[in-house]
Short mmCIF file of C-alpha atoms and ligand atoms in Angstrom, two decimals:
data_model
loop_
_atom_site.label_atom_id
_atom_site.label_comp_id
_atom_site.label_asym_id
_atom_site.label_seq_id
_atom_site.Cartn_x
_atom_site.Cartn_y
_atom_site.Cartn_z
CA UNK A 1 118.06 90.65 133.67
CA UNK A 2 116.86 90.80 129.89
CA UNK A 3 114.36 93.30 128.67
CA UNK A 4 113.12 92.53 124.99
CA UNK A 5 111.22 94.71 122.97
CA UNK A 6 109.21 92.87 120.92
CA UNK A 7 106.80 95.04 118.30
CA UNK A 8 105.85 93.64 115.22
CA UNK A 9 104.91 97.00 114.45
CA UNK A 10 108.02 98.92 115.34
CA UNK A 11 108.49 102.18 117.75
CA UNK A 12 110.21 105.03 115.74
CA UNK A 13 114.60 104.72 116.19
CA UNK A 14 114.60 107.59 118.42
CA UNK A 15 111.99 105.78 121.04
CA UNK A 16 114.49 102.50 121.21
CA UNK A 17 117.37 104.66 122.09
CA UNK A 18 115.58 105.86 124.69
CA UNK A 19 114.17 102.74 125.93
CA UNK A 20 117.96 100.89 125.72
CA UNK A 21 119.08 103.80 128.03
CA UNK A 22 116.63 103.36 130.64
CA UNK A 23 117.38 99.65 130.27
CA UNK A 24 121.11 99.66 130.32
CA UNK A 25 121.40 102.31 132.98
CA UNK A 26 119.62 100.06 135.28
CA UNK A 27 122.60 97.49 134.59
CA UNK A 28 119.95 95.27 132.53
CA UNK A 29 120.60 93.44 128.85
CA UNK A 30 118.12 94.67 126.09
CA UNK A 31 117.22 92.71 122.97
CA UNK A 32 115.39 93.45 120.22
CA UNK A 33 112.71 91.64 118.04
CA UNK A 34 110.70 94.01 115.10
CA UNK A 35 108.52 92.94 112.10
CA UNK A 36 109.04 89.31 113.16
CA UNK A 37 106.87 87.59 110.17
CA UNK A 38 105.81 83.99 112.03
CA UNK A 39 105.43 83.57 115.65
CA UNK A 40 107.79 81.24 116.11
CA UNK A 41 110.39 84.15 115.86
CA UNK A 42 108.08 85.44 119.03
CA UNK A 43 108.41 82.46 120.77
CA UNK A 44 112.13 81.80 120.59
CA UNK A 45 113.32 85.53 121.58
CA UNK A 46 111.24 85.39 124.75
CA UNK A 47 113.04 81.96 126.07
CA UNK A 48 115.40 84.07 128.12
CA UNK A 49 113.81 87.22 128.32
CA UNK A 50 112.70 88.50 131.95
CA UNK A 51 110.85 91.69 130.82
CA UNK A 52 108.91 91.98 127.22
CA UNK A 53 107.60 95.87 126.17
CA UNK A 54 104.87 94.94 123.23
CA UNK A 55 102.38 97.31 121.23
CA UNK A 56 99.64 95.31 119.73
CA UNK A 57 101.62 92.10 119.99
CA UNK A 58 99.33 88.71 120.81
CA UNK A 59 101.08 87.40 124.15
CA UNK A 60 98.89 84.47 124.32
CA UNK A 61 99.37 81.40 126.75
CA UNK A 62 101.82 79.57 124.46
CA UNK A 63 104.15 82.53 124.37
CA UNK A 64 103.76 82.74 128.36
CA UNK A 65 104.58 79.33 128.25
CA UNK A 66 107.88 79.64 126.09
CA UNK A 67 108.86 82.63 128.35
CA UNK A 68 110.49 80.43 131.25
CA UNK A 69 112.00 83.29 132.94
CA UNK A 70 109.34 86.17 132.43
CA UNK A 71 108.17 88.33 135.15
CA UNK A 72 106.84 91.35 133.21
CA UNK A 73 104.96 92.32 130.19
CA UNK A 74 104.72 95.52 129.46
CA UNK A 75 101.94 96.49 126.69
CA UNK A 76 103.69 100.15 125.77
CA UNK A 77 100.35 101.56 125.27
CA UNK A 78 96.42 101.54 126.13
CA UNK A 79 94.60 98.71 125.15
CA UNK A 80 95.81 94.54 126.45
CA UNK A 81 93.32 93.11 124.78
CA UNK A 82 96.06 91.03 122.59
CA UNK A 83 97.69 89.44 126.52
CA UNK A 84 96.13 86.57 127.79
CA UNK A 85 95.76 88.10 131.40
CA UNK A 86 94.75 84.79 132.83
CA UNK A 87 97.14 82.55 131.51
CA UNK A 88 100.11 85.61 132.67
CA UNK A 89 98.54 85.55 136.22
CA UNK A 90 98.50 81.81 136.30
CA UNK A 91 102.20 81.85 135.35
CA UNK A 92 102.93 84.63 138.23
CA UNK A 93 103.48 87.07 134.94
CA UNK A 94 102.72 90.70 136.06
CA UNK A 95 100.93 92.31 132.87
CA UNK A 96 100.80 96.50 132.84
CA UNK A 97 100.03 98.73 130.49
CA UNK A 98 101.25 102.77 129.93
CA UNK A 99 98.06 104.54 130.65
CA UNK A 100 97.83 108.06 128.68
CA UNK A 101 101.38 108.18 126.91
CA UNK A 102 100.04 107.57 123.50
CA UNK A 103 96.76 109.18 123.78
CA UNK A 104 96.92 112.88 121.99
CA UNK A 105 98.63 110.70 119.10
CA UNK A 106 95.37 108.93 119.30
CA UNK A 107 93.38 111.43 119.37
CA UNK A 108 95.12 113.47 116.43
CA UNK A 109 94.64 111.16 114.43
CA UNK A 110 90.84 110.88 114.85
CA UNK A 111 90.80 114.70 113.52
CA UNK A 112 92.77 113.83 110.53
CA UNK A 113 90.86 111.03 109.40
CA UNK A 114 87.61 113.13 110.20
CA UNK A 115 88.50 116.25 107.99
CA UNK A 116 89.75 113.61 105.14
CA UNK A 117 86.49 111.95 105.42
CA UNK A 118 84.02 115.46 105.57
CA UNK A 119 86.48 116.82 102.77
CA UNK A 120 85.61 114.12 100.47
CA UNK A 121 89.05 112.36 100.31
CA UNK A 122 90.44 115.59 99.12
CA UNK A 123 88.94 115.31 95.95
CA UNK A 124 88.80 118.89 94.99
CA UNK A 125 84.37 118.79 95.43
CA UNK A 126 82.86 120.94 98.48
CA UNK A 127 82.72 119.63 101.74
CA UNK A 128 81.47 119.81 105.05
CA UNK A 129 83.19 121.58 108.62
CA UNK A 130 83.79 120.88 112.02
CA UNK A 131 82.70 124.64 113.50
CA UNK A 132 79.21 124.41 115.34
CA UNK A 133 78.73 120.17 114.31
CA UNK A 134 78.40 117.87 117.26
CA UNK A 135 81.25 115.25 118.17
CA UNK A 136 79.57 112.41 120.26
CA UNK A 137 82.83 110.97 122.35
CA UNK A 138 82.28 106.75 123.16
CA UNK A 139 84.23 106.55 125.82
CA UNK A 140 85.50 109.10 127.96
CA UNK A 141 89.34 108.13 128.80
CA UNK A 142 92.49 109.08 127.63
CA UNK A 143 91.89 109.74 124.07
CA UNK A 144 88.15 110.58 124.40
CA UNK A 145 89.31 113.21 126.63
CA UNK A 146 92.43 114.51 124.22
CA UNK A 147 89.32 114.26 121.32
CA UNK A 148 87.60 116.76 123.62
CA UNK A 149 90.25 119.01 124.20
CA UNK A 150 90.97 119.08 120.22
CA UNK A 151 87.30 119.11 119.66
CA UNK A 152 86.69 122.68 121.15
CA UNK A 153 89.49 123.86 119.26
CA UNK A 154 87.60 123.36 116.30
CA UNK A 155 84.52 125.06 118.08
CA UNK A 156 82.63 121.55 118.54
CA UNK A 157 80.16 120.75 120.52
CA UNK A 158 81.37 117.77 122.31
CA UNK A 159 79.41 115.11 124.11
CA UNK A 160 80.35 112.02 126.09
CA UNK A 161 79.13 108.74 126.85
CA UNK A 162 80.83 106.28 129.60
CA UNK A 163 79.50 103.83 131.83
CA UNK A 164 82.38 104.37 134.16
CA UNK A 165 83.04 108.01 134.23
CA UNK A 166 81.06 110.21 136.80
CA UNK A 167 78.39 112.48 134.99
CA UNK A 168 80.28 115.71 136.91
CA UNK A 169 83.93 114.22 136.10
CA UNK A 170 82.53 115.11 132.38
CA UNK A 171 81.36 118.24 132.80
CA UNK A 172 83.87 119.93 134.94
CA UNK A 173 85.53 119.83 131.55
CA UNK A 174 83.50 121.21 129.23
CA UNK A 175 81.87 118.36 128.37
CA UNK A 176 77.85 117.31 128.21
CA UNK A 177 77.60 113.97 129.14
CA UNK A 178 74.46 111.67 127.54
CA UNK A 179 72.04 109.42 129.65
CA UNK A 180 72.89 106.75 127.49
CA UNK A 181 75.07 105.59 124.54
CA UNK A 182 71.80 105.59 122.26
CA UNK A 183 71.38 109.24 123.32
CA UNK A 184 75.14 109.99 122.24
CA UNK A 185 74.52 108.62 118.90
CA UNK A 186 71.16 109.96 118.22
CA UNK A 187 71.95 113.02 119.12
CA UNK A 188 75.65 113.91 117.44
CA UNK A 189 77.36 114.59 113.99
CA UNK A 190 80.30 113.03 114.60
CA UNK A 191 80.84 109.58 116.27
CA UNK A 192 84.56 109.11 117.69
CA UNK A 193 84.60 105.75 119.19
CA UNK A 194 87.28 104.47 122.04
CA UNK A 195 85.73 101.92 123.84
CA UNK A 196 88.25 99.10 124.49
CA UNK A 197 87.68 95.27 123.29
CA UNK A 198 85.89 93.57 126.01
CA UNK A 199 83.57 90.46 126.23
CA UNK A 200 81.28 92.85 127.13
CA UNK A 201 82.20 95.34 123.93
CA UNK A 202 82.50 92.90 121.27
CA UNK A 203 80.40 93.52 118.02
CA UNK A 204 78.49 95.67 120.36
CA UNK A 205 78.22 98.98 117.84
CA UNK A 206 75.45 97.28 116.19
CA UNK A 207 72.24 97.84 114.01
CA UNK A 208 70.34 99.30 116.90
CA UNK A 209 72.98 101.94 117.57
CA UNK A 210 74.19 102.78 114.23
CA UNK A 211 70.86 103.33 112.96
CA UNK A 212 69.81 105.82 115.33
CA UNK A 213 72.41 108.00 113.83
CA UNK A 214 70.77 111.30 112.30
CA UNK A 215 71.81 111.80 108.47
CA UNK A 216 74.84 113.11 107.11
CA UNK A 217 76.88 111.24 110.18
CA UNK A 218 79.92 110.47 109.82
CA UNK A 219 81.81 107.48 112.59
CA UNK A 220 85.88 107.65 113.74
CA UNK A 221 87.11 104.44 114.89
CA UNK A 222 90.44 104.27 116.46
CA UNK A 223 90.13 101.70 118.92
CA UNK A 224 89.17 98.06 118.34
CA UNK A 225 87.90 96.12 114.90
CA UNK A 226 85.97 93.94 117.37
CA UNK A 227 83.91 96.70 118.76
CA UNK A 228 81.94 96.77 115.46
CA UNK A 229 79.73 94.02 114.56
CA UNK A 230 80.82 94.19 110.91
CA UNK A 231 77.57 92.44 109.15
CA UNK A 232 75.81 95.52 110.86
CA UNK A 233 78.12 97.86 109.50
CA UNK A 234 78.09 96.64 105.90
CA UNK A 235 74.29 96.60 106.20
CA UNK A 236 73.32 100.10 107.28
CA UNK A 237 76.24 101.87 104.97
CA UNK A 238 74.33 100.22 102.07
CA UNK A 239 71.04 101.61 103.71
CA UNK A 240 72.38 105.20 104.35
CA UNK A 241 74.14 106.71 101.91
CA UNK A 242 75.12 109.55 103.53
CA UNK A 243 76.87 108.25 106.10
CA UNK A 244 80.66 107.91 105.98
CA UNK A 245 83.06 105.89 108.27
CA UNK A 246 86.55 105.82 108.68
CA UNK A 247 88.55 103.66 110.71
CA UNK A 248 92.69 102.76 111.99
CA UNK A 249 91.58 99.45 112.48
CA UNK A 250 91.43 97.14 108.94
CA UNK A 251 88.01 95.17 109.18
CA UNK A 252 87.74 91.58 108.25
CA UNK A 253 85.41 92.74 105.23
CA UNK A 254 87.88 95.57 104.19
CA UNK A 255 87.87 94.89 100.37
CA UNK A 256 84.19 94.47 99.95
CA UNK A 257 83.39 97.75 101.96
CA UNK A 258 86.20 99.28 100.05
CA UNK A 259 84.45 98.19 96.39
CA UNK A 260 81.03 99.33 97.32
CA UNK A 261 82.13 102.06 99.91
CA UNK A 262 84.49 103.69 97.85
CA UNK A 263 84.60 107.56 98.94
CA UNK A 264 82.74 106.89 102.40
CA UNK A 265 84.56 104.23 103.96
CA UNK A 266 88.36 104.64 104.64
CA UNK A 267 90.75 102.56 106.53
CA UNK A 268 94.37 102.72 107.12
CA UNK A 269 97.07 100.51 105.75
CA UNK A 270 98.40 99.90 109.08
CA UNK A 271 97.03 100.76 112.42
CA UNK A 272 98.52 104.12 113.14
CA UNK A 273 96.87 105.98 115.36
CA UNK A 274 99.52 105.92 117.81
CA UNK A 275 102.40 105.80 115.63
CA UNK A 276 104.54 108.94 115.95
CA UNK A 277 107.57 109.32 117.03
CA UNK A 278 106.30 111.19 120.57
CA UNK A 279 103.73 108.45 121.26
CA UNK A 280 106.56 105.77 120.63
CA UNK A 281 108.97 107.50 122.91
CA UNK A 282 106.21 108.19 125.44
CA UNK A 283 105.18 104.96 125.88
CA UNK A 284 108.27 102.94 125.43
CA UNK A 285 110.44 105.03 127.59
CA UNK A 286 106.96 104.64 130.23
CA UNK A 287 107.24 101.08 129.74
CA UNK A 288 111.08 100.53 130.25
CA UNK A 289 110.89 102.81 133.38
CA UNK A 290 107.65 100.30 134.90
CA UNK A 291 109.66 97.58 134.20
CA UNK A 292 113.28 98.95 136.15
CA UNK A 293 110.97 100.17 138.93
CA UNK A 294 109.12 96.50 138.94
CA UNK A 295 112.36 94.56 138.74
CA UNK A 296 113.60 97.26 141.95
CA UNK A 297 111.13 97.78 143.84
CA UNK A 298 108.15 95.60 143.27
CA UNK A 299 106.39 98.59 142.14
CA UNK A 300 103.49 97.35 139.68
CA UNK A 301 101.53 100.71 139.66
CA UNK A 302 100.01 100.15 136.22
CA UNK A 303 99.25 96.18 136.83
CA UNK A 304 96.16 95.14 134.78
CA UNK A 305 96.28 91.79 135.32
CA UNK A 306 95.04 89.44 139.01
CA UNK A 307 98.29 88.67 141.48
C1 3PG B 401 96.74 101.28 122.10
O1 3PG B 401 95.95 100.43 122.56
O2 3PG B 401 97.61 101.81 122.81
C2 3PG B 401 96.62 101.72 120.67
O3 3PG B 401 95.63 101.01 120.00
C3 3PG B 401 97.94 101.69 119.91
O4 3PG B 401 98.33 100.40 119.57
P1 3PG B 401 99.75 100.11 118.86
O5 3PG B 401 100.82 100.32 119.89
O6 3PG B 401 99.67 98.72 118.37
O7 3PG B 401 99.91 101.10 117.75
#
């Protein structure tokens, strides 16, 4: 049985020692492929592999294809937007992801990029605070509900928006939950958005949302790209001034936001948002276990994909 890691982007030392022991005390072979530069490099390593942990690695229906023996694909994180859940199902490929083990990383991160952004890059000029301002949370899972928890810390006012989340479920933690996603962002300060990449999500923070957002706003994105229809974007930041956005996930239309932008629009050099070394171990020691208890005992607890 052969478990490869395969991460472009990879987990920290500490998390693959951890991983290899789960692996190897289950009597199974682990190999390891990081910072592969062409797919090919993907597609030959999974010829003989039986088990793949990925991050944000595209397992499309080629590699599925490739992967002869595969039974498993574990994303070691939230978001499986980059597997091809169709073409896995059609190949009798179970696809899971690690619900929750990289999600305070997440959500960490959305405060550091905040305070960078409503300290003015650090610049040495006055800012603005987090005390008493309003954090508007787009998606109440996982990280939305580690934002909250870090939120009140900061003595926020936190709202929350999502379609799937029971109005009470919200509450019973603190948290006021909006009518509607128009009401969270015409109503709060802050924007902190987690909604995952869907056909249904797609380009859908858009004109009609952004510009409902009162002045001085400032967005967090540290989910998707795709979420944000990008023309949109570049329109209303050259429309409103005041607002500032910062995301973990490089747009297509980075360097011209970043010429005319400069200041109010930040993005990371690398999608980080769940790169720490407790996030890595989290989720790749999550992922290694899922897979053991898969190969075992059939177990496919966090299966995201159709039998
Ligand atoms: C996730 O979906 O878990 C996060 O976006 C982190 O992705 P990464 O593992 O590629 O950093």
């Amino acid at each position: 049985m052969k478990v490869l890691i395969a991460t472009d982007k990879p987990f920290a030392k500490v998390a693959v020692d951890g991983i290899r022991k789960e692996v190897e005390e289950a009597g199974f072979e682990l190999a390891l492929l990081e910072k592969y530069s062409a797919k090919q490099q993907l597609l030959d390593a999974v010829v003989d592999a039986d088990a793949i942990i990925i991050r944000s690695d595209i397992v499309d229906a080629e590699v599925i294809a490739a992967a002869k023996q595969l039974k498993v694909v574990v994303r070691a994180g939230a978001g499986y937007d980059n597997v091809d859940l169709e073409a896995a199902t059609a190949a009798g490929v179970c696809v899971m992801n690690t619900p929750g083990q990289n999600a305070n990383a997440v959500a960490e991160l959305v405060f550091g990029l905040l305070i960078y952004m409503l300290r003015n890059n650090f610049n040495g000029t006055s800012g603005t605070e987090l005390k008493g301002k309003k954090i508007g949370i787009h998606a109440y899972g996982n990280v939305g509900r580690n934002v909250a928890r870090i939120a009140k810390g900061f003595g926020m006012e936190v709202l929350a928006y999502d379609m799937y989340c029971k109005d009470e479920a919200i509450r019973a933690e603190g948290v006021e939950p909006t009518c509607s996603v128009k009401m969270l962002y015409q109503s709060c300060d802050v924007v902190s958005v987690h909604i995952p990449a869907t056909k249904d999500t797609k380009q859908s923070i858009n004109a009609e949302l952004l510009n409902l957002l009162p002045k001085g706003a400032v967005m967090i994105n540290t989910a998707r790209k795709e979420v944000i229809h990008e023309a949109d974007m570049m329109a209303f930041m050259e429309a409103r001034p005041d607002f500032k956005y910062a995301t973990d996930i490089t747009p297509d239309n980075h360097a011209e936001m970043l010429e005319k932008f400069a200041g109010r629009y930040f993005s990371t050099a690398k999608k980080m948002g769940a790169q720490t070394a407790e996030a890595n171990i989290n989720a790749g020691i999550a992922a290694a276990k899922q897979i053991v208890a898969f190969v075992n005992d059939a177990d496919d607890c966090c299966r995201v994909n159709k039998k």
